Tab-separated table of C-alpha atoms and ligand atoms in Angstrom:
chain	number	residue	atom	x	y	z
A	1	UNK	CA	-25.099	-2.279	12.254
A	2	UNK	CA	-23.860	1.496	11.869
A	3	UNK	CA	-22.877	2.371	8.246
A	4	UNK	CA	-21.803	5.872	9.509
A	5	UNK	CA	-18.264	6.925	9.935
A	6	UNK	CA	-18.434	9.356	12.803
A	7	UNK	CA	-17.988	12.889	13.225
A	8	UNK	CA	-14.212	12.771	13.936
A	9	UNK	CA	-14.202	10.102	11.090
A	10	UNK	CA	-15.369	12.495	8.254
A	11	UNK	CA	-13.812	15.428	9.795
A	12	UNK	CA	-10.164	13.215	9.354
A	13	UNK	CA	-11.125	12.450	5.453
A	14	UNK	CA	-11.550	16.339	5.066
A	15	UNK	CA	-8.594	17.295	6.326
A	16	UNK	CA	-7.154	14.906	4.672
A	17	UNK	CA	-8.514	15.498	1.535
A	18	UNK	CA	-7.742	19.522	1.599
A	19	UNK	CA	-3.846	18.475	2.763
A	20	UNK	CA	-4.312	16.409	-0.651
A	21	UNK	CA	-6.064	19.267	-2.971
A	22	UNK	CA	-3.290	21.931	-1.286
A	23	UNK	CA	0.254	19.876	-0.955
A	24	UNK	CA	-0.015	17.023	-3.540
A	25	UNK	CA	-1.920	17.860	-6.505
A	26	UNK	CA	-0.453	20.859	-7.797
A	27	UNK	CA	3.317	18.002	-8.221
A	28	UNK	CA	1.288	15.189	-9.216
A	29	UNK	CA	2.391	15.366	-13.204
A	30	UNK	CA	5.920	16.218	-12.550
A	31	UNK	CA	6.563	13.683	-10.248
A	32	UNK	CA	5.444	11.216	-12.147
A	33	UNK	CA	7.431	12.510	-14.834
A	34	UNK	CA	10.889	12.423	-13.193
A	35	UNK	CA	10.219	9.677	-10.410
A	36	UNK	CA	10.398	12.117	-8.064
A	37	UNK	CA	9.956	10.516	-4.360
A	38	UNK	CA	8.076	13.520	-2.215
A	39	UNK	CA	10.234	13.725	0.396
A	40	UNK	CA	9.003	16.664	1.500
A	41	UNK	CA	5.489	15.520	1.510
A	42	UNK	CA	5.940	12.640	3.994
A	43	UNK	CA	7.950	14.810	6.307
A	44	UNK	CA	4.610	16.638	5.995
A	45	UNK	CA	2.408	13.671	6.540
A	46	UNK	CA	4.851	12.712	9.480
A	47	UNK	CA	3.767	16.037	11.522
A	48	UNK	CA	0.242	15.575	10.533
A	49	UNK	CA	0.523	12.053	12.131
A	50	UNK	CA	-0.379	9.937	9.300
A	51	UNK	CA	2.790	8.169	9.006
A	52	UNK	CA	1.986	6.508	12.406
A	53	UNK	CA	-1.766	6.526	11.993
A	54	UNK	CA	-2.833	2.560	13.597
A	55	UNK	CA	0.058	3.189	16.426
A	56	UNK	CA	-0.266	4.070	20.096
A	57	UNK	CA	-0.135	7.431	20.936
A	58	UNK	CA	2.661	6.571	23.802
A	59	UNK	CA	5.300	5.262	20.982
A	60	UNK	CA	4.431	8.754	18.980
A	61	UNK	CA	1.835	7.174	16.797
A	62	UNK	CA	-1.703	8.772	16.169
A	63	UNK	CA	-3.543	6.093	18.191
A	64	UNK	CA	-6.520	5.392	15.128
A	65	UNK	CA	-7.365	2.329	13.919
A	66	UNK	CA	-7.790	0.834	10.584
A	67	UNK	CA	-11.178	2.507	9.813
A	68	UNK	CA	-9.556	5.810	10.232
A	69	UNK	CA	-6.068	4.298	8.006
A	70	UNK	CA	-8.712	3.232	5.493
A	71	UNK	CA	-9.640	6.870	5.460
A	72	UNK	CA	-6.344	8.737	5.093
A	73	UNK	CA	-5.210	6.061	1.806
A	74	UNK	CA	-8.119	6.589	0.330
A	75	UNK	CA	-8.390	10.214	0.441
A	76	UNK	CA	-4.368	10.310	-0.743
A	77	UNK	CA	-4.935	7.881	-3.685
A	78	UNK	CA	-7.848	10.166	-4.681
A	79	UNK	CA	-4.941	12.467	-5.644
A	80	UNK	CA	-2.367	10.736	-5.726
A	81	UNK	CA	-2.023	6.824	-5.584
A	82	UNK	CA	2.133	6.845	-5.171
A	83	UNK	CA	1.754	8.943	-2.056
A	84	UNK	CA	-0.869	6.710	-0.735
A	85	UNK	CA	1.482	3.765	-1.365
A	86	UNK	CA	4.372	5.407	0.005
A	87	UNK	CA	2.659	5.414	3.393
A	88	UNK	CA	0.741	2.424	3.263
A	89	UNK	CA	4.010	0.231	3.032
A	90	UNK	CA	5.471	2.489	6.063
A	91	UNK	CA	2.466	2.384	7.887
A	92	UNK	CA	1.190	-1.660	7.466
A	93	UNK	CA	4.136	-3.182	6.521
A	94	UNK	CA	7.212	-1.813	8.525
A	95	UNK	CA	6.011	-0.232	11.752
A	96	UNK	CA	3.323	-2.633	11.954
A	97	UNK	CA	6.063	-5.935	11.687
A	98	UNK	CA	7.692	-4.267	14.212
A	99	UNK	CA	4.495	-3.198	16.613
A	100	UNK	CA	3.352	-6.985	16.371
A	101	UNK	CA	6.547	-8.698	16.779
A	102	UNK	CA	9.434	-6.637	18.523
A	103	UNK	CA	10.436	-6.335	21.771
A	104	UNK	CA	9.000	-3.396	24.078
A	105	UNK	CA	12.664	-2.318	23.297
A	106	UNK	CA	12.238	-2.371	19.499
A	107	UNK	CA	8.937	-0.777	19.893
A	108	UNK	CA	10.479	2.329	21.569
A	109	UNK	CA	13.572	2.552	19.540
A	110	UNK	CA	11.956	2.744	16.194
A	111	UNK	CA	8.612	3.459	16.440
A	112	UNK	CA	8.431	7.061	17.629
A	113	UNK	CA	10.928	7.400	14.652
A	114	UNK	CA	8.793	6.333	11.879
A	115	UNK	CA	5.383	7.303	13.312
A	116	UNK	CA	6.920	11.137	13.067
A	117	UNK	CA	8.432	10.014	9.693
A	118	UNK	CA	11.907	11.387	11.173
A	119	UNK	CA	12.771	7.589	9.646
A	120	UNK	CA	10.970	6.058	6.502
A	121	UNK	CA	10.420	2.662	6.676
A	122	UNK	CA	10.296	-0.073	3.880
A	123	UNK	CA	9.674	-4.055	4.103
A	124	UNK	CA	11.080	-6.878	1.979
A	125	UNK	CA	9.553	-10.007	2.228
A	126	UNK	CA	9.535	-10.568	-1.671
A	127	UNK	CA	12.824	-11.663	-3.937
A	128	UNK	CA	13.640	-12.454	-7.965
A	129	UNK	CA	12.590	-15.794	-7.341
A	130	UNK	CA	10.245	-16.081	-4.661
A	131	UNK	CA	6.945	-13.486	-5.651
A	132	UNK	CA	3.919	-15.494	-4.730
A	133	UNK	CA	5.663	-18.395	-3.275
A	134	UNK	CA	7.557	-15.551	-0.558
A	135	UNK	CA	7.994	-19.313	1.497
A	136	UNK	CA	10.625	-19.444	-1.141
A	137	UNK	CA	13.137	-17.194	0.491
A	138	UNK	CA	16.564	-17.878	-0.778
A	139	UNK	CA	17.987	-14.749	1.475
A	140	UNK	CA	20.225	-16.540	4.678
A	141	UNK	CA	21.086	-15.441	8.053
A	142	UNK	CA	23.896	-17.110	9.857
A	143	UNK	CA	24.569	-16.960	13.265
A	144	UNK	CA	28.200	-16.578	13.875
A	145	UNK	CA	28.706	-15.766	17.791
A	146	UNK	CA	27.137	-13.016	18.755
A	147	UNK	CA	26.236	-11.868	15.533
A	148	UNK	CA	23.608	-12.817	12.651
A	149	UNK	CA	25.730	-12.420	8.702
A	150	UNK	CA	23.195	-11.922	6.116
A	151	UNK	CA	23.487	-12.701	2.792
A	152	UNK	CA	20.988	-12.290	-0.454
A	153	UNK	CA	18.681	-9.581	-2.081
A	154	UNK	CA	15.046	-8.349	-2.080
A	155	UNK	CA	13.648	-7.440	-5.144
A	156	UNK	CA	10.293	-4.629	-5.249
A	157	UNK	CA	10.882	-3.158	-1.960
A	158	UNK	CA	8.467	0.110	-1.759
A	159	UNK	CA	10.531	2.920	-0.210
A	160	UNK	CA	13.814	0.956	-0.671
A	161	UNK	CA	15.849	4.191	-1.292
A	162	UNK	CA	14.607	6.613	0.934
A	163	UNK	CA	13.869	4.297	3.571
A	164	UNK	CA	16.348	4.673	7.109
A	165	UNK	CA	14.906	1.473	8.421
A	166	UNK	CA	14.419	-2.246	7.140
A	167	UNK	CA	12.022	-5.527	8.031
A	168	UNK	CA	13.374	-8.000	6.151
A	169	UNK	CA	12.698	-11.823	6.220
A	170	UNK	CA	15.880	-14.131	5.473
A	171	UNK	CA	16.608	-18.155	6.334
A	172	UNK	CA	17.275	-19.051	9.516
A	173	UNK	CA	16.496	-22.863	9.059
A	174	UNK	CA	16.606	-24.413	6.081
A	175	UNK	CA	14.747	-27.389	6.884
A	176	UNK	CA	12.168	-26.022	8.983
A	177	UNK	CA	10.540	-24.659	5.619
A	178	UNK	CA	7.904	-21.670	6.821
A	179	UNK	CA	9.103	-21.799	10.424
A	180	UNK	CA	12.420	-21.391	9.016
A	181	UNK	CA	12.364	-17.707	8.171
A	182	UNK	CA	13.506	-14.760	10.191
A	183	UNK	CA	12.561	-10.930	10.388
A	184	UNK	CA	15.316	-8.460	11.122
A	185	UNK	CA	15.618	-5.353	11.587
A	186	UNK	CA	18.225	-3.354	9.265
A	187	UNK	CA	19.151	-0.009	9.249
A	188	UNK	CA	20.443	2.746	6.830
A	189	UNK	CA	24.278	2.505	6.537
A	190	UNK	CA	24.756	-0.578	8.403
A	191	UNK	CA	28.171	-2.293	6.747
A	192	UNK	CA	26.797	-5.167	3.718
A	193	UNK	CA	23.339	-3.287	3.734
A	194	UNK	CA	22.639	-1.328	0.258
A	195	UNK	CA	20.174	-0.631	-2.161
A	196	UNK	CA	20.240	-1.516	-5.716
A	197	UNK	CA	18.557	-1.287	-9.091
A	198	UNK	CA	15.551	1.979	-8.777
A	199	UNK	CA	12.906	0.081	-11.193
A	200	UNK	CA	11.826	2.135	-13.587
A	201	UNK	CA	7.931	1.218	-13.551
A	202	UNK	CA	4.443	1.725	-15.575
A	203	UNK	CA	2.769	3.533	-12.148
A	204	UNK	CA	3.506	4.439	-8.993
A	205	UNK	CA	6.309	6.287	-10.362
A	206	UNK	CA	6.639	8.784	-7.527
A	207	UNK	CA	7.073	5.910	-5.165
A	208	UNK	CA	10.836	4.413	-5.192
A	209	UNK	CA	11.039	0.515	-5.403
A	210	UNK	CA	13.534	-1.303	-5.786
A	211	UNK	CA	16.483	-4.043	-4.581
A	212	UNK	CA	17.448	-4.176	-0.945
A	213	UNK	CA	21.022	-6.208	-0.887
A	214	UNK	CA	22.894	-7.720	2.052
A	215	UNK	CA	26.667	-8.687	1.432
A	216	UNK	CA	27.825	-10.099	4.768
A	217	UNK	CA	25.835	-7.713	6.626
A	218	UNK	CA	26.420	-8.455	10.442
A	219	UNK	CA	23.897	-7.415	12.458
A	220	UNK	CA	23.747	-7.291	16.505
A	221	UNK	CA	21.491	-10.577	18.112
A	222	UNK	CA	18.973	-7.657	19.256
A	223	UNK	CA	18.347	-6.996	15.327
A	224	UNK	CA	16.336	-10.468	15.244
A	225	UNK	CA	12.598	-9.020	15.294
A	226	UNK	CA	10.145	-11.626	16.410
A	227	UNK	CA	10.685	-15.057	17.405
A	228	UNK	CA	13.246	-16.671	15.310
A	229	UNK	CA	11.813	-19.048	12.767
A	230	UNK	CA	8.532	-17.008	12.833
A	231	UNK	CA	9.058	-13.870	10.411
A	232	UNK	CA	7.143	-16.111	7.564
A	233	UNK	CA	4.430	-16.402	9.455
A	234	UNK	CA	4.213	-12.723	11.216
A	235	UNK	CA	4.580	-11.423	7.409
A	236	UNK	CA	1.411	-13.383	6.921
A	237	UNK	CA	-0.410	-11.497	9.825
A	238	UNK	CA	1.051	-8.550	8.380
A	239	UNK	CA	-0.585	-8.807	5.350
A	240	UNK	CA	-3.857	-9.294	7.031
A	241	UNK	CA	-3.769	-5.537	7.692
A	242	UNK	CA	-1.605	-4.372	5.088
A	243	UNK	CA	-4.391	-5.600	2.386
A	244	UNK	CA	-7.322	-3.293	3.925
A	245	UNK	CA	-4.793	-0.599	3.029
A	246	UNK	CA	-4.313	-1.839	-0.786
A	247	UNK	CA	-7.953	-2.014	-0.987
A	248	UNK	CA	-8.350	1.559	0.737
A	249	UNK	CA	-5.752	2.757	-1.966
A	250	UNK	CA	-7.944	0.944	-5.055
A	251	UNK	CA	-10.837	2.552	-3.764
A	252	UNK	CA	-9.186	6.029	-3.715
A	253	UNK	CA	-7.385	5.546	-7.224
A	254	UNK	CA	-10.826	4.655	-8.474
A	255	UNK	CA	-12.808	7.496	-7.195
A	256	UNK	CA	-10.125	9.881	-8.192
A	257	UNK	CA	-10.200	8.794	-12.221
A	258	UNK	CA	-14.657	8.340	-11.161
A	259	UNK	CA	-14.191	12.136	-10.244
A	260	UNK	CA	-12.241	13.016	-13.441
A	261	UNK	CA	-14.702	10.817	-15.853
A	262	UNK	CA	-17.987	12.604	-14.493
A	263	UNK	CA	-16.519	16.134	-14.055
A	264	UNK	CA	-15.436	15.512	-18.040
A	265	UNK	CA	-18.807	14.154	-19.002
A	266	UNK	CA	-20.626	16.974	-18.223
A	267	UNK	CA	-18.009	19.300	-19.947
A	268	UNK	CA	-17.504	17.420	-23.444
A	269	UNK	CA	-20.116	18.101	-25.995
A	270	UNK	CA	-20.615	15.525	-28.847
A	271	UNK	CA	-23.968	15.640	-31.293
A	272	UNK	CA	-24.591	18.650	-29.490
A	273	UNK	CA	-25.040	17.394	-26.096
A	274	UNK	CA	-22.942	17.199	-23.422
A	275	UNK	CA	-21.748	13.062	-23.109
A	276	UNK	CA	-23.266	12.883	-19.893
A	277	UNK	CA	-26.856	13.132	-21.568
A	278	UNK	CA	-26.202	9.503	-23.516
A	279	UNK	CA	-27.356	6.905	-22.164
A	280	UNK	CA	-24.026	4.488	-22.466
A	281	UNK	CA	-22.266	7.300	-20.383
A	282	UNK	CA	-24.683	7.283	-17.895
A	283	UNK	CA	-24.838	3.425	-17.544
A	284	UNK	CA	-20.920	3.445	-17.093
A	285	UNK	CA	-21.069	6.095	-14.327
A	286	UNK	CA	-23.819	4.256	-12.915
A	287	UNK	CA	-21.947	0.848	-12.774
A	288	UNK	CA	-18.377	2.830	-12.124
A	289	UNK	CA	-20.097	4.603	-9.191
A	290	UNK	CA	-21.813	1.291	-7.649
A	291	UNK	CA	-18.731	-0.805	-7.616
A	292	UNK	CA	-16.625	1.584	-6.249
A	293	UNK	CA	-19.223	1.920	-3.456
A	294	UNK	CA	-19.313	-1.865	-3.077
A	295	UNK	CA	-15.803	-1.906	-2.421
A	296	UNK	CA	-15.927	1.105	-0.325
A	297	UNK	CA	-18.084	-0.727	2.086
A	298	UNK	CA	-16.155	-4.650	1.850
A	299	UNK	CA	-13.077	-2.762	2.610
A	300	UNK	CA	-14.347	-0.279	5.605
A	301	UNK	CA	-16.103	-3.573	6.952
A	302	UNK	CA	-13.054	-5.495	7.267
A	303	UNK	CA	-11.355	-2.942	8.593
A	304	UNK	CA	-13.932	-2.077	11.514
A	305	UNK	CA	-13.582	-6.370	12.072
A	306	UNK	CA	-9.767	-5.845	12.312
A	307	UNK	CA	-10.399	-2.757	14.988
A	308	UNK	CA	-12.353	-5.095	16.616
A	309	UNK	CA	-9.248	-7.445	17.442
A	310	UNK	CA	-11.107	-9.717	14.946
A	311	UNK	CA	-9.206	-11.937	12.819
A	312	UNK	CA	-9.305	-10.372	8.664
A	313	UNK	CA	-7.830	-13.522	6.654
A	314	UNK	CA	-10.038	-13.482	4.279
A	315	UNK	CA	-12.233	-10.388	5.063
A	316	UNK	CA	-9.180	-8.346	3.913
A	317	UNK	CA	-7.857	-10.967	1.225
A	318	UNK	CA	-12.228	-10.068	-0.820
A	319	UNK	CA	-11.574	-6.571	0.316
A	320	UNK	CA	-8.301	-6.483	-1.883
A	321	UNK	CA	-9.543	-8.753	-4.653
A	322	UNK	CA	-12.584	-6.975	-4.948
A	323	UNK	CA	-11.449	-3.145	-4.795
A	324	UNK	CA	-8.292	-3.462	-6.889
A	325	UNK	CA	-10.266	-5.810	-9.797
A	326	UNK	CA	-13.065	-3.004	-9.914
A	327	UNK	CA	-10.335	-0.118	-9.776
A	328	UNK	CA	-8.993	-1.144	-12.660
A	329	UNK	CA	-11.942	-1.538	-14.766
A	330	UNK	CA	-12.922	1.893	-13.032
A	331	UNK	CA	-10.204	3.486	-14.552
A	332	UNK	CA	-10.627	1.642	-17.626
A	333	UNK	CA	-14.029	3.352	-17.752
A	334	UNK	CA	-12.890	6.336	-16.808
A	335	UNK	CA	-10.391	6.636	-19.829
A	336	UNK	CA	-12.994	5.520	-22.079
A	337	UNK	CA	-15.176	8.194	-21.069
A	338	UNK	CA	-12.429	10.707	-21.778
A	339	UNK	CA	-11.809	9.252	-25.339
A	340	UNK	CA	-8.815	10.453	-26.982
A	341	UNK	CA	-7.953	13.111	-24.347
A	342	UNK	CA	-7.692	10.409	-22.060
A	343	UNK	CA	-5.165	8.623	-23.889
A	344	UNK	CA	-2.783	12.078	-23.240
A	345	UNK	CA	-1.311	13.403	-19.540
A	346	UNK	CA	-3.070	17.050	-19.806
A	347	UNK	CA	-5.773	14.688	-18.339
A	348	UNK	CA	-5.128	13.085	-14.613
A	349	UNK	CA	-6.963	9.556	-15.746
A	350	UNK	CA	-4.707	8.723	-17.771
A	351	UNK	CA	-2.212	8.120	-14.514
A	352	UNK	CA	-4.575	6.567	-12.256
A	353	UNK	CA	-4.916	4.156	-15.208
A	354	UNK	CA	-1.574	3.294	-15.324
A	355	UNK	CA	-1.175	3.702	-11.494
A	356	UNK	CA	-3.849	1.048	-10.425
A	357	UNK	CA	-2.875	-1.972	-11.887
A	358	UNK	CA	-0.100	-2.303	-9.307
A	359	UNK	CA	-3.392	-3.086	-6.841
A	360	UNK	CA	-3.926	-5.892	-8.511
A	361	UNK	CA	-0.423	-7.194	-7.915
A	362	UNK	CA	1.075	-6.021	-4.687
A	363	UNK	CA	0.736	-7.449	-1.165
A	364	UNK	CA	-0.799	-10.646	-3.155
A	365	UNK	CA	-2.031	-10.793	-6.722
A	366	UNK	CA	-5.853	-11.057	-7.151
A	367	UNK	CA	-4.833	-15.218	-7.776
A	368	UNK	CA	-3.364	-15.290	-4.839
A	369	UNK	CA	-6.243	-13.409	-2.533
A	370	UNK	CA	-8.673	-16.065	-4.410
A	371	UNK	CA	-6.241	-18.740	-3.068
A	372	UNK	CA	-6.284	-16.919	0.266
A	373	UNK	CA	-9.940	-16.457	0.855
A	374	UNK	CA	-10.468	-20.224	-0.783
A	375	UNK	CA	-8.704	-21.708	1.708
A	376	UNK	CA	-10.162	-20.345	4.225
A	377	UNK	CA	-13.740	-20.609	3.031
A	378	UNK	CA	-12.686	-24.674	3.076
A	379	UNK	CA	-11.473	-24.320	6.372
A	380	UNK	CA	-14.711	-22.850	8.222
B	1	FAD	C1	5.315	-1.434	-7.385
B	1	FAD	C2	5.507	-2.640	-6.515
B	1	FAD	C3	5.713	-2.488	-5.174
B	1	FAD	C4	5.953	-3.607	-4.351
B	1	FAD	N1	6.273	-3.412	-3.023
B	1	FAD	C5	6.682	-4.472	-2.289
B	1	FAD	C6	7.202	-4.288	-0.966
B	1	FAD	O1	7.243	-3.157	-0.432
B	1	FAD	N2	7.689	-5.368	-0.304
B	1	FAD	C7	7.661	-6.616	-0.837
B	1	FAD	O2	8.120	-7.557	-0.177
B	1	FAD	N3	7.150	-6.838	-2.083
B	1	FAD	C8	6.676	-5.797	-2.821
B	1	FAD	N4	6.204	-6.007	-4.105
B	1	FAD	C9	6.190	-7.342	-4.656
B	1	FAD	C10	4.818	-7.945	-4.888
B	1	FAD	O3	4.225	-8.278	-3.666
B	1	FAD	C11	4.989	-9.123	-5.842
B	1	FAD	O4	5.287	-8.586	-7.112
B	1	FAD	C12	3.793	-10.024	-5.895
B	1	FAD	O5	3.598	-10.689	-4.684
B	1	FAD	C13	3.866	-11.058	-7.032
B	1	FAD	O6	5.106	-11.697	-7.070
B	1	FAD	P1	5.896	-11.786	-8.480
B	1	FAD	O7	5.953	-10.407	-9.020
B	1	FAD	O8	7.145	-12.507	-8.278
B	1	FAD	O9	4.936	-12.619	-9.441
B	1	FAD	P2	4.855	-14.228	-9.538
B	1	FAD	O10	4.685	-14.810	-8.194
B	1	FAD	O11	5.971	-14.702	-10.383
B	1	FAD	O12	3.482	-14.410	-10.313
B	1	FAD	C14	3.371	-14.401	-11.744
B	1	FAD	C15	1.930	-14.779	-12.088
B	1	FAD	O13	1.658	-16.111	-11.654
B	1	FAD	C16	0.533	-16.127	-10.801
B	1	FAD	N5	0.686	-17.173	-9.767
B	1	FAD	C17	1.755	-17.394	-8.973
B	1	FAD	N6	1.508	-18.409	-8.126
B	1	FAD	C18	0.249	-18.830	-8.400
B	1	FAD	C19	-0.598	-19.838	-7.858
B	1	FAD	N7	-0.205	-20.634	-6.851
B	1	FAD	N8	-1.842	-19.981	-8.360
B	1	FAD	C20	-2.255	-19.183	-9.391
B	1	FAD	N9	-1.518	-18.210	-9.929
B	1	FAD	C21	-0.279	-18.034	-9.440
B	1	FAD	C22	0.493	-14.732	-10.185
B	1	FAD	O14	-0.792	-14.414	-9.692
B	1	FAD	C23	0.905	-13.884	-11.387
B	1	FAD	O15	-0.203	-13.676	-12.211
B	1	FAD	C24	5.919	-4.905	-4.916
B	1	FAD	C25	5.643	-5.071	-6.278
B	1	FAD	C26	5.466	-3.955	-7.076
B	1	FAD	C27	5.218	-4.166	-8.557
């Protein structure tokens, strides 16, 4: 086994990193203050190619793979986690439903788009009343002639207000159950297509989410993406890859509130020493640093599996349980170490506190990956 990333590897976290330090920390407070979505920013990410990193370089893409996507969230979340999310559900979620599933057609219509981040893409899979249980889908699509009328809403869509392009999974078949739902493709302005509510959230606040909401939307036969009766089950494969990029992002939220906790310790004087000279401060660091390493390495090791053409089920499913649980205590930790100063927003932990509980909850709560990796641990 090689536990080095390679030259180009740590070159790409660098430059990623000083794009970071130079373009997104100096907004990160007022952002989060006003919701802003950083437009701007992921026009800028668009040019630098990371809003097509995993995608062929002949549909526009950057032609990496998931070792070098794992990079470019983490190194974003460091600084900012809403940015990292932001391109994570372009990047995994959207293109990638439509680089598995669509048409060579499809492919080359949207792709270049959204790789160049000319278009930003979103994907709703989850609605009020089907969260875990997204087999739930209470969304329709009719076919009436030539044309598919959908009607229902999507509830949490990441990007949902900025975003020019749609995968969205509605009912095709009632009674088929799983192999009854459909992924389309909708776009911005499209008649019975609209957004709704903004939510107005704990973290994440410089990422939009919200409703997505079809009214008798007709859409042309060629907006089917995938094999009818299959978008359930693609979704699934999505998420295979989509949850290396969750992890990634706990990882980088965690290092980022790590960085602020030991930078602080050694700044802070208490009893006349600096908190980094007690012993309980060092243990947390210690333990903060360790887990965050353990993660580091689950997450990179499913994603060199998945670059491998290797099937991630439940590689990616520990990847995302175990990152996101540990981020959170990270940050936890982090705060503590802070004390009172990191209870106020002059400090940056106290965001990436609030910021990476969503990692626990998107793309699959943490009950859900243990359901996930359980069955397939009785399957093998
Ligand atoms: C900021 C944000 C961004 C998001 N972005 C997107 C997006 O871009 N696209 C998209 O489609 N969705 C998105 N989501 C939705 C997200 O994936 C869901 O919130 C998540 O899957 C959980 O669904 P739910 O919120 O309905 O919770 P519920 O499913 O109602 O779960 C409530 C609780 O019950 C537990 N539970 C449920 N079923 C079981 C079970 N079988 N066994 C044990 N425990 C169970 C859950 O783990 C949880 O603790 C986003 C959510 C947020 C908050």
């Amino acid at each position: 086994m090689d536990f080095e990333f390679t030259p180009e590897q740590n070159q790409l976290r660098r430059s990623i990193r000083d794009f970071a330090q130079a373009e997104i920390a100096p907004h990160v407070l007022e952002w989060d203050e006003n919701q802003t979505f950083p437009l701007g920013v992921v026009k800028k990410l668009g040019e630098l190619g990371v809003m097509g990193t995993i995608f062929p370089e002949d549909l526009g893409g950057a032609g990496l793979g998931y070792i070098e996507y794992a990079i470019v969230i983490e190194e974003l979340a460091r600084v900012d986690p809403s940015v990292a999310l932001i391109v994570a559900a372009h990047n995994s979620l959207c293109t990638n439903h439509i680089y598995l599933a669509g048409s060579d057609e499809q492919r080359k219509k949207y792709i270049p788009k959204l790789a160049s981040a000319e278009w930003i893409g979103c994907w709703s899979l989850t609605e009020p009343e089907a969260g875990s249980d997204a087999a739930g889908t209470q969304s329709s699509a009719v076919l009436k002639g030539d044309e598919w009328v959908l009607n229902g809403g999507k509830t949490f869509t990441t990007n949902a207000h900025y975003a020019d392009v749609c995968v969205a999974m509605a009912v095709t078949d009632r009674s088929a159950s799983q192999h009854g739902i459909s992924a389309f493709i909708l776009e911005k302005g499209t008649p019975g297509f609209r957004v709704g509510k903004k939510e107005n959230k704990l973290g994440m606040r410089a990422s939009a989410t919200g409703e997505v909401l079809f009214t008798d939307c007709h859409l042309a036969r060629s907006q089917l993406l995938g094999k009818q009766g299959e978008g359930f089950v693609d979704s699934l494969r999505i998420l295979d890859g989509g949850r290396i990029s969750i992890a990634a992002l706990a990882i980088g939220t965690a290092q980022g509130a790590f960085d602020a906790a030991l930078k602080y310790s050694k700044q802070r004087k208490q009893f006349g020493r600096f908190i980094s000279e007690f012993q309980a401060i060092q243990h947390k660091l210690a333990d903060m640093a360790t887990s965050i390493e353990s993660a580091r390495w689950l997450t990179y090791c499913a994603g060199a599996r998945k670059d491998a053409g290797k099937r991630v089920t439940k590689e990616s499913a520990m990847a995302k349980l175990f990152a996101s649980e540990i981020a959170v205590k990270v940050a936890d930790d982090a705060l503590q170490i802070h004390g009172g100063y990191g209870f106020i927003k002059d400090y940056p932990v106290e965001k990436f506190y609030r910021d990476v509980k969503l990692c626990t909850i998107g793309e699959g709560t943490s009950e859900i990956q243990r359901l996930v990796i359980a069955r397939q641990l009785l399957k093998e």
